mmCIF file of C-alpha atoms and ligand atoms in Angstrom:
data_model
loop_
_atom_site.group_PDB
_atom_site.id
_atom_site.type_symbol
_atom_site.label_atom_id
_atom_site.label_comp_id
_atom_site.label_asym_id
_atom_site.label_seq_id
_atom_site.Cartn_x
_atom_site.Cartn_y
_atom_site.Cartn_z
ATOM 1 C CA MET A 1 15.392 -42.001 -101.392
ATOM 2 C CA LEU A 2 13.111 -45.040 -101.138
ATOM 3 C CA HIS A 3 10.425 -45.343 -103.789
ATOM 4 C CA ASP A 4 6.957 -44.928 -102.255
ATOM 5 C CA PRO A 5 5.046 -48.088 -103.315
ATOM 6 C CA ASN A 6 1.677 -46.334 -102.984
ATOM 7 C CA ARG A 7 2.451 -43.328 -105.136
ATOM 8 C CA VAL A 8 0.575 -43.246 -108.444
ATOM 9 C CA TYR A 9 2.228 -41.285 -111.239
ATOM 10 C CA ILE A 10 -0.057 -39.230 -113.448
ATOM 11 C CA PHE A 11 0.843 -39.219 -117.135
ATOM 12 C CA ASP A 12 -1.122 -36.609 -119.045
ATOM 13 C CA THR A 13 -1.672 -37.151 -122.752
ATOM 14 C CA THR A 14 -4.137 -34.308 -123.394
ATOM 15 C CA LEU A 15 -1.621 -32.768 -125.785
ATOM 16 C CA ARG A 16 -1.058 -36.020 -127.694
ATOM 17 C CA ASP A 17 -3.924 -38.548 -127.522
ATOM 18 C CA GLY A 18 -6.342 -35.699 -126.679
ATOM 19 C CA GLU A 19 -5.135 -33.469 -129.454
ATOM 20 C CA GLN A 20 -5.699 -36.261 -132.008
ATOM 21 C CA VAL A 21 -9.437 -35.591 -131.719
ATOM 22 C CA PRO A 22 -10.827 -33.986 -134.902
ATOM 23 C CA GLY A 23 -11.273 -30.269 -134.323
ATOM 24 C CA CYS A 24 -9.146 -30.184 -131.153
ATOM 25 C CA GLN A 25 -5.857 -29.270 -132.781
ATOM 26 C CA LEU A 26 -3.873 -26.629 -130.941
ATOM 27 C CA THR A 27 -1.216 -24.107 -131.869
ATOM 28 C CA THR A 28 2.161 -24.257 -130.144
ATOM 29 C CA PRO A 29 1.394 -21.228 -127.890
ATOM 30 C CA GLU A 30 -1.898 -22.841 -126.844
ATOM 31 C CA LYS A 31 -0.086 -26.090 -126.043
ATOM 32 C CA ILE A 32 2.479 -24.223 -123.963
ATOM 33 C CA GLU A 33 -0.277 -22.552 -121.978
ATOM 34 C CA ILE A 34 -1.925 -25.907 -121.273
ATOM 35 C CA ALA A 35 1.418 -27.516 -120.418
ATOM 36 C CA LYS A 36 2.126 -24.808 -117.814
ATOM 37 C CA GLU A 37 -1.309 -25.327 -116.318
ATOM 38 C CA LEU A 38 -0.665 -29.099 -116.229
ATOM 39 C CA GLU A 39 2.566 -28.399 -114.379
ATOM 40 C CA ALA A 40 0.631 -26.305 -111.836
ATOM 41 C CA LEU A 41 -1.881 -29.151 -111.539
ATOM 42 C CA GLY A 42 1.008 -31.398 -110.513
ATOM 43 C CA VAL A 43 1.062 -33.990 -113.285
ATOM 44 C CA ASP A 44 4.224 -36.095 -113.292
ATOM 45 C CA ILE A 45 4.581 -36.613 -117.029
ATOM 46 C CA ILE A 46 3.351 -34.520 -119.950
ATOM 47 C CA GLU A 47 3.152 -36.349 -123.262
ATOM 48 C CA ALA A 48 3.868 -33.311 -125.412
ATOM 49 C CA GLY A 49 3.389 -34.805 -128.866
ATOM 50 C CA PHE A 50 4.406 -37.195 -131.616
ATOM 51 C CA PRO A 51 7.349 -35.257 -133.096
ATOM 52 C CA ILE A 52 7.754 -37.187 -136.365
ATOM 53 C CA SER A 53 4.084 -36.544 -137.243
ATOM 54 C CA SER A 54 4.515 -32.900 -138.320
ATOM 55 C CA PRO A 55 6.967 -29.983 -138.035
ATOM 56 C CA GLY A 56 4.389 -28.205 -135.842
ATOM 57 C CA ASP A 57 4.186 -31.096 -133.395
ATOM 58 C CA PHE A 58 7.993 -31.335 -133.320
ATOM 59 C CA GLN A 59 8.214 -27.622 -132.473
ATOM 60 C CA SER A 60 5.585 -27.973 -129.768
ATOM 61 C CA VAL A 61 7.641 -30.665 -128.028
ATOM 62 C CA VAL A 62 10.713 -28.409 -128.237
ATOM 63 C CA GLU A 63 8.844 -25.419 -126.787
ATOM 64 C CA ILE A 64 7.069 -27.377 -124.065
ATOM 65 C CA SER A 65 10.436 -28.845 -123.049
ATOM 66 C CA ARG A 66 11.703 -25.303 -122.556
ATOM 67 C CA ALA A 67 8.554 -24.059 -120.833
ATOM 68 C CA VAL A 68 8.130 -26.564 -117.997
ATOM 69 C CA LYS A 69 10.574 -27.530 -115.306
ATOM 70 C CA ASN A 70 9.129 -30.150 -112.968
ATOM 71 C CA PRO A 71 7.242 -32.678 -115.078
ATOM 72 C CA THR A 72 8.919 -35.217 -117.305
ATOM 73 C CA VAL A 73 8.343 -34.298 -120.940
ATOM 74 C CA CYS A 74 7.565 -37.290 -123.114
ATOM 75 C CA ALA A 75 7.612 -37.715 -126.899
ATOM 76 C CA LEU A 76 5.800 -40.526 -128.707
ATOM 77 C CA THR A 77 7.402 -42.675 -131.413
ATOM 78 C CA ARG A 78 6.708 -45.829 -133.331
ATOM 79 C CA ALA A 79 9.246 -48.610 -132.867
ATOM 80 C CA ASN A 80 11.692 -47.409 -135.480
ATOM 81 C CA ARG A 81 14.968 -45.539 -135.416
ATOM 82 C CA GLY A 82 13.811 -42.654 -137.629
ATOM 83 C CA ASP A 83 10.976 -41.737 -135.248
ATOM 84 C CA ILE A 84 13.297 -42.090 -132.275
ATOM 85 C CA ASP A 85 15.980 -39.820 -133.782
ATOM 86 C CA VAL A 86 13.417 -37.059 -134.303
ATOM 87 C CA ALA A 87 11.973 -37.521 -130.811
ATOM 88 C CA VAL A 88 15.456 -37.316 -129.267
ATOM 89 C CA GLN A 89 16.051 -34.013 -131.055
ATOM 90 C CA SER A 90 12.699 -32.609 -129.978
ATOM 91 C CA LEU A 91 13.515 -33.359 -126.337
ATOM 92 C CA GLN A 92 16.924 -31.673 -126.355
ATOM 93 C CA TYR A 93 15.841 -28.936 -123.870
ATOM 94 C CA ALA A 94 13.768 -31.156 -121.588
ATOM 95 C CA LYS A 95 14.961 -31.235 -117.980
ATOM 96 C CA HIS A 96 13.492 -34.728 -117.618
ATOM 97 C CA PRO A 97 13.074 -36.298 -121.081
ATOM 98 C CA ARG A 98 11.231 -39.535 -121.802
ATOM 99 C CA ILE A 99 10.810 -41.437 -125.063
ATOM 100 C CA HIS A 100 7.553 -43.374 -125.419
ATOM 101 C CA THR A 101 8.075 -46.031 -128.044
ATOM 102 C CA GLY A 102 6.114 -49.141 -128.874
ATOM 103 C CA ILE A 103 4.391 -51.468 -131.280
ATOM 104 C CA GLY A 104 1.237 -53.588 -131.612
ATOM 105 C CA ALA A 105 1.148 -56.629 -129.352
ATOM 106 C CA SER A 106 -2.129 -58.310 -130.293
ATOM 107 C CA ASP A 107 -2.288 -60.926 -133.049
ATOM 108 C CA MET A 108 -4.806 -58.653 -134.719
ATOM 109 C CA HIS A 109 -2.227 -55.869 -135.022
ATOM 110 C CA ILE A 110 0.687 -58.197 -135.728
ATOM 111 C CA LYS A 111 -1.088 -59.866 -138.653
ATOM 112 C CA HIS A 112 -3.429 -57.205 -139.980
ATOM 113 C CA LYS A 113 -1.509 -54.017 -139.289
ATOM 114 C CA PHE A 114 2.117 -55.111 -139.610
ATOM 115 C CA ASN A 115 1.643 -58.245 -141.737
ATOM 116 C CA SER A 116 4.313 -59.753 -139.537
ATOM 117 C CA THR A 117 5.010 -62.431 -136.939
ATOM 118 C CA ARG A 118 5.245 -62.413 -133.157
ATOM 119 C CA GLU A 119 9.004 -63.051 -133.350
ATOM 120 C CA ASP A 120 9.653 -60.148 -135.717
ATOM 121 C CA ILE A 121 7.532 -57.737 -133.663
ATOM 122 C CA LEU A 122 9.333 -58.763 -130.482
ATOM 123 C CA ALA A 123 12.687 -58.120 -132.139
ATOM 124 C CA ARG A 124 11.526 -54.684 -133.350
ATOM 125 C CA ALA A 125 10.297 -53.799 -129.864
ATOM 126 C CA VAL A 126 13.599 -54.722 -128.249
ATOM 127 C CA ASP A 127 15.620 -52.918 -130.912
ATOM 128 C CA ALA A 128 13.592 -49.706 -130.474
ATOM 129 C CA VAL A 129 14.077 -49.702 -126.719
ATOM 130 C CA LYS A 130 17.815 -50.447 -126.943
ATOM 131 C CA TYR A 131 18.261 -47.764 -129.575
ATOM 132 C CA ALA A 132 16.336 -45.099 -127.640
ATOM 133 C CA LYS A 133 18.198 -45.991 -124.460
ATOM 134 C CA GLN A 134 21.460 -44.796 -125.997
ATOM 135 C CA PHE A 135 20.107 -41.232 -125.966
ATOM 136 C CA VAL A 136 17.592 -41.039 -123.125
ATOM 137 C CA GLU A 137 17.636 -42.889 -119.821
ATOM 138 C CA ASP A 138 13.867 -42.858 -119.251
ATOM 139 C CA ILE A 139 12.188 -45.121 -121.821
ATOM 140 C CA GLU A 140 8.530 -46.051 -121.754
ATOM 141 C CA PHE A 141 7.407 -48.926 -123.950
ATOM 142 C CA TYR A 142 3.775 -49.318 -125.110
ATOM 143 C CA ALA A 143 2.419 -52.692 -126.170
ATOM 144 C CA GLU A 144 -0.372 -51.390 -128.373
ATOM 145 C CA ASP A 145 -3.710 -53.225 -128.179
ATOM 146 C CA ALA A 146 -2.467 -55.097 -125.108
ATOM 147 C CA GLY A 147 -6.118 -55.356 -124.080
ATOM 148 C CA ARG A 148 -6.625 -57.968 -126.820
ATOM 149 C CA ALA A 149 -3.127 -59.474 -126.785
ATOM 150 C CA ASP A 150 -2.312 -63.035 -125.825
ATOM 151 C CA ILE A 151 -1.196 -62.764 -122.215
ATOM 152 C CA VAL A 152 1.753 -65.173 -122.482
ATOM 153 C CA TYR A 153 3.131 -63.314 -125.499
ATOM 154 C CA LEU A 154 2.488 -59.969 -123.816
ATOM 155 C CA ALA A 155 4.438 -61.124 -120.752
ATOM 156 C CA GLN A 156 7.306 -62.242 -122.976
ATOM 157 C CA MET A 157 7.341 -58.851 -124.687
ATOM 158 C CA VAL A 158 7.228 -56.936 -121.404
ATOM 159 C CA GLU A 159 10.102 -58.976 -119.987
ATOM 160 C CA ALA A 160 12.199 -58.445 -123.113
ATOM 161 C CA VAL A 161 11.719 -54.668 -123.251
ATOM 162 C CA ILE A 162 12.501 -54.280 -119.565
ATOM 163 C CA ALA A 163 15.687 -56.273 -120.105
ATOM 164 C CA ALA A 164 16.446 -53.906 -123.005
ATOM 165 C CA GLY A 165 16.135 -50.875 -120.720
ATOM 166 C CA ALA A 166 12.470 -49.834 -120.496
ATOM 167 C CA THR A 167 11.748 -48.008 -117.240
ATOM 168 C CA VAL A 168 7.977 -47.940 -117.715
ATOM 169 C CA VAL A 169 5.810 -50.544 -119.471
ATOM 170 C CA ASN A 170 2.514 -49.279 -120.807
ATOM 171 C CA ILE A 171 -0.264 -51.863 -121.225
ATOM 172 C CA PRO A 172 -2.828 -49.990 -123.338
ATOM 173 C CA ASP A 173 -6.378 -51.126 -123.782
ATOM 174 C CA THR A 174 -6.190 -49.323 -127.102
ATOM 175 C CA ASN A 175 -9.692 -50.263 -128.202
ATOM 176 C CA GLY A 176 -11.420 -49.963 -124.842
ATOM 177 C CA TYR A 177 -12.264 -53.655 -125.128
ATOM 178 C CA CYS A 178 -11.611 -55.116 -121.673
ATOM 179 C CA LEU A 179 -13.910 -55.490 -118.717
ATOM 180 C CA PRO A 180 -12.416 -54.224 -115.457
ATOM 181 C CA ASN A 181 -11.854 -57.737 -114.067
ATOM 182 C CA GLN A 182 -10.159 -58.825 -117.331
ATOM 183 C CA TYR A 183 -7.909 -55.790 -117.439
ATOM 184 C CA GLY A 184 -7.068 -56.099 -113.733
ATOM 185 C CA ALA A 185 -6.233 -59.790 -114.249
ATOM 186 C CA LYS A 186 -3.880 -58.856 -117.095
ATOM 187 C CA ILE A 187 -1.921 -56.490 -114.890
ATOM 188 C CA LYS A 188 -1.868 -59.066 -112.082
ATOM 189 C CA TYR A 189 -0.538 -61.726 -114.440
ATOM 190 C CA LEU A 190 2.293 -59.449 -115.571
ATOM 191 C CA LYS A 191 3.103 -58.529 -111.991
ATOM 192 C CA GLU A 192 3.287 -62.213 -111.021
ATOM 193 C CA ASN A 193 4.879 -63.740 -114.109
ATOM 194 C CA VAL A 194 7.364 -61.268 -115.556
ATOM 195 C CA LYS A 195 10.523 -61.946 -113.624
ATOM 196 C CA ASN A 196 12.102 -58.487 -113.994
ATOM 197 C CA ILE A 197 8.816 -56.559 -113.518
ATOM 198 C CA ASP A 198 10.143 -54.865 -110.366
ATOM 199 C CA LYS A 199 12.632 -52.985 -112.525
ATOM 200 C CA ALA A 200 9.849 -51.016 -114.254
ATOM 201 C CA ILE A 201 6.629 -49.199 -113.464
ATOM 202 C CA ILE A 202 3.479 -50.657 -115.029
ATOM 203 C CA SER A 203 1.353 -48.009 -116.718
ATOM 204 C CA VAL A 204 -2.328 -48.195 -117.636
ATOM 205 C CA HIS A 205 -3.643 -46.446 -120.748
ATOM 206 C CA CYS A 206 -7.327 -47.146 -121.296
ATOM 207 C CA HIS A 207 -9.736 -45.991 -123.957
ATOM 208 C CA ASN A 208 -13.407 -45.414 -123.345
ATOM 209 C CA ASP A 209 -15.165 -47.233 -126.203
ATOM 210 C CA LEU A 210 -17.410 -49.098 -123.757
ATOM 211 C CA GLY A 211 -17.410 -46.376 -121.110
ATOM 212 C CA LEU A 212 -14.986 -48.406 -118.965
ATOM 213 C CA ALA A 213 -11.759 -46.438 -119.252
ATOM 214 C CA THR A 214 -11.728 -45.119 -115.704
ATOM 215 C CA ALA A 215 -12.964 -48.394 -114.185
ATOM 216 C CA ASN A 216 -10.282 -50.315 -116.063
ATOM 217 C CA SER A 217 -7.565 -47.900 -114.972
ATOM 218 C CA ILE A 218 -8.583 -48.328 -111.346
ATOM 219 C CA ALA A 219 -8.619 -52.128 -111.772
ATOM 220 C CA GLY A 220 -5.079 -51.841 -113.139
ATOM 221 C CA LEU A 221 -3.960 -49.814 -110.121
ATOM 222 C CA GLU A 222 -5.577 -52.279 -107.732
ATOM 223 C CA ASN A 223 -3.483 -54.994 -109.321
ATOM 224 C CA GLY A 224 -0.124 -53.281 -109.176
ATOM 225 C CA ALA A 225 0.095 -50.609 -111.900
ATOM 226 C CA ARG A 226 1.519 -47.343 -110.582
ATOM 227 C CA GLN A 227 1.179 -44.977 -113.527
ATOM 228 C CA VAL A 228 -2.118 -43.863 -115.073
ATOM 229 C CA GLU A 229 -2.345 -42.273 -118.502
ATOM 230 C CA GLY A 230 -5.263 -40.040 -119.261
ATOM 231 C CA THR A 231 -6.492 -36.673 -120.368
ATOM 232 C CA ILE A 232 -8.334 -33.714 -118.945
ATOM 233 C CA ASN A 233 -12.086 -34.072 -119.582
ATOM 234 C CA GLY A 234 -11.386 -37.596 -120.909
ATOM 235 C CA ILE A 235 -10.854 -36.368 -124.457
ATOM 236 C CA GLY A 236 -9.020 -38.642 -126.870
ATOM 237 C CA GLU A 237 -9.346 -40.932 -129.881
ATOM 238 C CA ARG A 238 -12.947 -42.022 -130.622
ATOM 239 C CA ALA A 239 -14.800 -42.188 -127.287
ATOM 240 C CA GLY A 240 -11.801 -40.779 -125.449
ATOM 241 C CA ASN A 241 -9.260 -41.730 -122.795
ATOM 242 C CA THR A 242 -9.419 -42.153 -119.047
ATOM 243 C CA SER A 243 -10.246 -38.847 -117.324
ATOM 244 C CA ILE A 244 -7.440 -37.818 -115.042
ATOM 245 C CA GLU A 245 -9.821 -35.891 -112.797
ATOM 246 C CA GLU A 246 -11.931 -39.027 -112.292
ATOM 247 C CA VAL A 247 -8.991 -41.260 -111.365
ATOM 248 C CA VAL A 248 -7.534 -38.747 -108.927
ATOM 249 C CA MET A 249 -10.859 -38.137 -107.190
ATOM 250 C CA ILE A 250 -11.565 -41.878 -106.980
ATOM 251 C CA LEU A 251 -8.239 -42.375 -105.200
ATOM 252 C CA LYS A 252 -8.997 -39.473 -102.847
ATOM 253 C CA THR A 253 -12.542 -40.636 -102.147
ATOM 254 C CA HIS A 254 -11.604 -44.296 -101.616
ATOM 255 C CA GLN A 255 -8.689 -43.861 -99.248
ATOM 256 C CA ASN A 256 -8.858 -47.557 -98.377
ATOM 257 C CA LEU A 257 -7.134 -48.224 -101.720
ATOM 258 C CA GLY A 258 -4.113 -46.672 -100.022
ATOM 259 C CA LEU A 259 -2.962 -44.908 -103.198
ATOM 260 C CA HIS A 260 -2.136 -41.262 -103.700
ATOM 261 C CA THR A 261 -0.996 -38.820 -106.373
ATOM 262 C CA ASN A 262 0.752 -35.477 -106.430
ATOM 263 C CA ILE A 263 -2.187 -33.663 -108.027
ATOM 264 C CA ASN A 264 -3.574 -30.335 -106.770
ATOM 265 C CA ALA A 265 -7.202 -31.320 -107.266
ATOM 266 C CA ARG A 266 -8.393 -27.763 -106.596
ATOM 267 C CA ASN A 267 -7.075 -26.821 -110.031
ATOM 268 C CA PHE A 268 -9.311 -29.328 -111.848
ATOM 269 C CA TYR A 269 -12.248 -27.089 -112.650
ATOM 270 C CA GLU A 270 -10.108 -24.316 -114.097
ATOM 271 C CA MET A 271 -7.951 -26.828 -115.970
ATOM 272 C CA SER A 272 -11.045 -28.437 -117.442
ATOM 273 C CA ARG A 273 -12.484 -25.102 -118.617
ATOM 274 C CA MET A 274 -9.186 -24.123 -120.159
ATOM 275 C CA VAL A 275 -8.841 -27.368 -122.142
ATOM 276 C CA SER A 276 -12.470 -27.168 -123.209
ATOM 277 C CA THR A 277 -12.121 -23.576 -124.424
ATOM 278 C CA GLN A 278 -8.777 -23.999 -126.160
ATOM 279 C CA MET A 279 -9.845 -27.232 -127.844
ATOM 280 C CA ARG A 280 -13.345 -26.003 -128.697
ATOM 281 C CA MET A 281 -14.715 -29.172 -127.099
ATOM 282 C CA PRO A 282 -17.618 -28.583 -124.696
ATOM 283 C CA VAL A 283 -17.732 -30.603 -121.478
ATOM 284 C CA GLN A 284 -20.950 -32.613 -121.229
ATOM 285 C CA PRO A 285 -23.030 -31.235 -118.329
ATOM 286 C CA ASN A 286 -23.221 -34.631 -116.603
ATOM 287 C CA LYS A 287 -19.447 -35.250 -116.821
ATOM 288 C CA ALA A 288 -18.168 -36.532 -113.467
ATOM 289 C CA ILE A 289 -16.147 -34.032 -111.382
ATOM 290 C CA VAL A 290 -16.069 -31.111 -113.844
ATOM 291 C CA GLY A 291 -19.418 -31.136 -115.708
ATOM 292 C CA GLY A 292 -21.739 -28.166 -115.209
ATOM 293 C CA ASN A 293 -24.252 -30.337 -113.331
ATOM 294 C CA ALA A 294 -21.712 -32.319 -111.275
ATOM 295 C CA PHE A 295 -22.721 -30.413 -108.126
ATOM 296 C CA ALA A 296 -26.249 -29.339 -109.076
ATOM 297 C CA HIS A 297 -29.193 -30.739 -107.104
ATOM 298 C CA SER A 298 -32.543 -30.509 -108.801
ATOM 299 C CA SER A 299 -35.142 -32.956 -107.497
ATOM 300 C CA GLY A 300 -37.141 -32.131 -104.406
ATOM 301 C CA ILE A 301 -36.046 -35.282 -102.539
ATOM 302 C CA HIS A 302 -32.365 -34.607 -103.151
ATOM 303 C CA GLN A 303 -32.640 -30.891 -102.438
ATOM 304 C CA ASP A 304 -34.376 -31.486 -99.117
ATOM 305 C CA GLY A 305 -31.710 -34.023 -98.095
ATOM 306 C CA PHE A 306 -28.893 -31.787 -99.276
ATOM 307 C CA LEU A 307 -30.214 -28.773 -97.364
ATOM 308 C CA LYS A 308 -30.506 -30.848 -94.178
ATOM 309 C CA ASN A 309 -26.950 -32.115 -94.523
ATOM 310 C CA ARG A 310 -24.997 -31.717 -97.746
ATOM 311 C CA GLU A 311 -23.256 -35.056 -97.218
ATOM 312 C CA ASN A 312 -26.578 -36.761 -97.886
ATOM 313 C CA TYR A 313 -25.926 -36.096 -101.573
ATOM 314 C CA GLU A 314 -22.332 -34.916 -101.840
ATOM 315 C CA ILE A 315 -19.405 -37.348 -101.781
ATOM 316 C CA ILE A 316 -16.954 -34.719 -103.035
ATOM 317 C CA ARG A 317 -17.059 -31.084 -101.928
ATOM 318 C CA PRO A 318 -17.151 -28.817 -105.009
ATOM 319 C CA GLU A 319 -14.449 -26.602 -103.527
ATOM 320 C CA ASP A 320 -12.107 -29.629 -103.411
ATOM 321 C CA VAL A 321 -11.979 -29.617 -107.216
ATOM 322 C CA GLY A 322 -12.198 -25.831 -107.574
ATOM 323 C CA PHE A 323 -15.849 -25.910 -108.624
ATOM 324 C CA PRO A 324 -17.529 -22.546 -107.823
ATOM 325 C CA SER A 325 -20.229 -24.039 -105.537
ATOM 326 C CA ALA A 326 -23.009 -26.560 -105.271
ATOM 327 C CA THR A 327 -26.270 -25.367 -106.752
ATOM 328 C CA ILE A 328 -29.886 -25.969 -105.905
ATOM 329 C CA VAL A 329 -31.600 -25.782 -109.266
ATOM 330 C CA LEU A 330 -35.251 -24.787 -109.301
ATOM 331 C CA THR A 331 -37.434 -26.841 -111.610
ATOM 332 C CA ALA A 332 -40.959 -28.232 -111.486
ATOM 333 C CA ARG A 333 -39.442 -31.209 -109.609
ATOM 334 C CA SER A 334 -38.178 -29.000 -106.778
ATOM 335 C CA GLY A 335 -39.787 -28.941 -103.356
ATOM 336 C CA ARG A 336 -40.715 -26.269 -100.835
ATOM 337 C CA HIS A 337 -37.407 -26.592 -99.012
ATOM 338 C CA ALA A 338 -35.462 -25.569 -102.121
ATOM 339 C CA LEU A 339 -37.828 -22.706 -102.892
ATOM 340 C CA LYS A 340 -37.578 -21.441 -99.302
ATOM 341 C CA PHE A 341 -33.781 -21.626 -99.518
ATOM 342 C CA HIS A 342 -33.709 -19.436 -102.624
ATOM 343 C CA LEU A 343 -36.349 -17.004 -101.362
ATOM 344 C CA GLU A 344 -34.381 -16.495 -98.145
ATOM 345 C CA ARG A 345 -31.221 -15.975 -100.196
ATOM 346 C CA LEU A 346 -33.120 -13.151 -101.925
ATOM 347 C CA GLY A 347 -34.256 -11.701 -98.592
ATOM 348 C CA HIS A 348 -37.853 -13.017 -98.543
ATOM 349 C CA LYS A 349 -38.855 -14.555 -95.226
ATOM 350 C CA LEU A 350 -42.229 -16.271 -95.630
ATOM 351 C CA ASP A 351 -44.257 -18.160 -93.051
ATOM 352 C CA LYS A 352 -45.611 -21.633 -93.837
ATOM 353 C CA GLN A 353 -48.919 -20.419 -95.231
ATOM 354 C CA GLU A 354 -47.217 -17.807 -97.436
ATOM 355 C CA LEU A 355 -44.690 -20.323 -98.661
ATOM 356 C CA ASP A 356 -47.448 -22.815 -99.563
ATOM 357 C CA ALA A 357 -49.215 -20.175 -101.624
ATOM 358 C CA VAL A 358 -46.086 -19.013 -103.424
ATOM 359 C CA TYR A 359 -45.026 -22.629 -104.008
ATOM 360 C CA LYS A 360 -48.300 -23.326 -105.798
ATOM 361 C CA GLU A 361 -47.693 -20.404 -108.162
ATOM 362 C CA PHE A 362 -44.071 -21.447 -108.529
ATOM 363 C CA LEU A 363 -45.069 -24.923 -109.772
ATOM 364 C CA THR A 364 -47.380 -23.451 -112.392
ATOM 365 C CA LEU A 365 -44.589 -21.208 -113.614
ATOM 366 C CA ALA A 366 -41.955 -23.975 -113.489
ATOM 367 C CA ASP A 367 -44.116 -26.291 -115.575
ATOM 368 C CA ASN A 368 -44.030 -23.690 -118.328
ATOM 369 C CA LYS A 369 -40.603 -22.083 -118.041
ATOM 370 C CA LEU A 370 -37.347 -24.038 -118.111
ATOM 371 C CA ASP A 371 -34.855 -21.618 -116.634
ATOM 372 C CA LEU A 372 -36.245 -19.909 -113.577
ATOM 373 C CA ASN A 373 -34.153 -17.013 -112.355
ATOM 374 C CA ASP A 374 -34.044 -14.638 -109.389
ATOM 375 C CA ASP A 375 -36.270 -12.111 -111.178
ATOM 376 C CA ASP A 376 -38.955 -14.773 -111.554
ATOM 377 C CA LEU A 377 -38.794 -15.551 -107.832
ATOM 378 C CA ASN A 378 -38.942 -11.892 -106.836
ATOM 379 C CA GLN A 379 -41.901 -11.440 -109.112
ATOM 380 C CA LEU A 380 -43.712 -14.453 -107.629
ATOM 381 C CA VAL A 381 -43.361 -13.036 -104.123
ATOM 382 C CA ASN A 382 -44.292 -9.496 -105.221
ATOM 383 C CA SER A 383 -47.454 -10.597 -107.007
ATOM 384 C CA TYR A 384 -48.431 -12.752 -104.004
ATOM 385 C CA GLN A 385 -47.957 -9.761 -101.684
ATOM 386 C CA ASN A 386 -49.855 -7.453 -104.054
ATOM 387 C CA ASN A 387 -52.749 -9.921 -104.174
ATOM 388 C CA ILE A 388 -52.879 -10.094 -100.389
ATOM 389 C CA GLN A 389 -52.837 -6.290 -100.140
ATOM 390 C CA SER A 390 -55.655 -5.979 -102.689
ATOM 391 C CA LEU A 391 -57.714 -8.544 -100.776
ATOM 392 C CA GLU A 392 -57.095 -6.694 -97.497
ATOM 393 C CA LYS A 393 -58.129 -3.395 -99.092
ATOM 394 C CA ALA A 394 -61.295 -4.965 -100.454
ATOM 395 C CA ASP A 395 -62.099 -6.386 -96.993
ATOM 396 C CA ASN A 396 -61.637 -2.962 -95.344
ATOM 397 C CA LYS A 397 -64.100 -1.193 -97.712
HETATM 398 O O1 LIG B 1 -4.074 -46.168 -127.262
HETATM 399 C C1 LIG B 1 -2.882 -46.474 -127.469
HETATM 400 O O2 LIG B 1 -2.509 -47.641 -127.572
HETATM 401 C C2 LIG B 1 -1.936 -45.383 -127.611
HETATM 402 C C3 LIG B 1 -0.496 -45.726 -127.664
HETATM 403 C C4 LIG B 1 0.198 -44.929 -128.700
HETATM 404 C C5 LIG B 1 0.124 -45.554 -126.320
HETATM 405 O O3 LIG B 1 -2.329 -44.223 -127.575
HETATM 406 ZN ZN1 LIG B 2 -4.308 -44.088 -126.699
#
């Protein structure tokens, strides 16, 4: 079968980079539950853990390998044989195993983390890939801190690990340092200058320290990467990783990019809630795609436009990501159109004069009460109607 050049592979690292977050640690049964949900979501690769790091993480990789059938199951290692041996063992039941090995590629890491030289690090990288390749066909290599690495050295490293058998080359912006145009240019350079680059898939793995993880991942894809690494809800080390839900919905929304994934986007909302609950990590209300306010319209101008035609203020339909529905939130910034909408939903049909009067009372209430509910609205209408009746009675006396 011919490889589709526009297919983007989704590599989920919620259970590895995501689980590194303090307080987000999961038990093996919880990880299995998430892994099955990720399979239903349609992710291509699940990074199940870092098996050498603890017996529990090792066991989780073993159990996830047994539990899922379609996705590739990936285990992380450092570039040394001991880590690789343990990872190989942990993947023994995986239907599609992958080893993810790598080492620092920036001078910062080479000097101040490994106290080493470029030559030595290159040799270690090649040795790790060759060694892993004896046991597993699918080898992904990560050039840690590639975002700050010298591009000529990075290209040399990428070429050498592909020659050693790497099937995927991961170019992480480990510290979330790059601007989108810089990161995109890095990927472009590798695409144009590494002579065996067509033998591997370029992967992007971006961190969110400057809030640019998703933008950088998209820049990478625009310049030839075809695998994106990320997490559900964007959780991960420090400020987090690229959000998978954001990347997928960007590709769906901007069809002119011509790229597509295998993801069932309708599962996103449920997936997000599950990860948030299991990891005890709330989703910020303004989080793109899955945040509680992602489809909530609250100002009068927006509400009026939305009620006239939802596409005025909706570039993604909530149902397309499994979100329950769009909401028109009533606050002191809301207009008559929104109030009328909610009153009609509750069965109150008011003429213009009645609506004006109730709206006036509504604003007074909304200025003093943050969360207006249906009872409040019913009460507003009832007290208006009672007032009118009292006035009519008084007039008839
Ligand atoms: O951010 C990073 O560089 C990583 C690697 C281990 C892939 O998470
Ligand atoms: Zn990372």
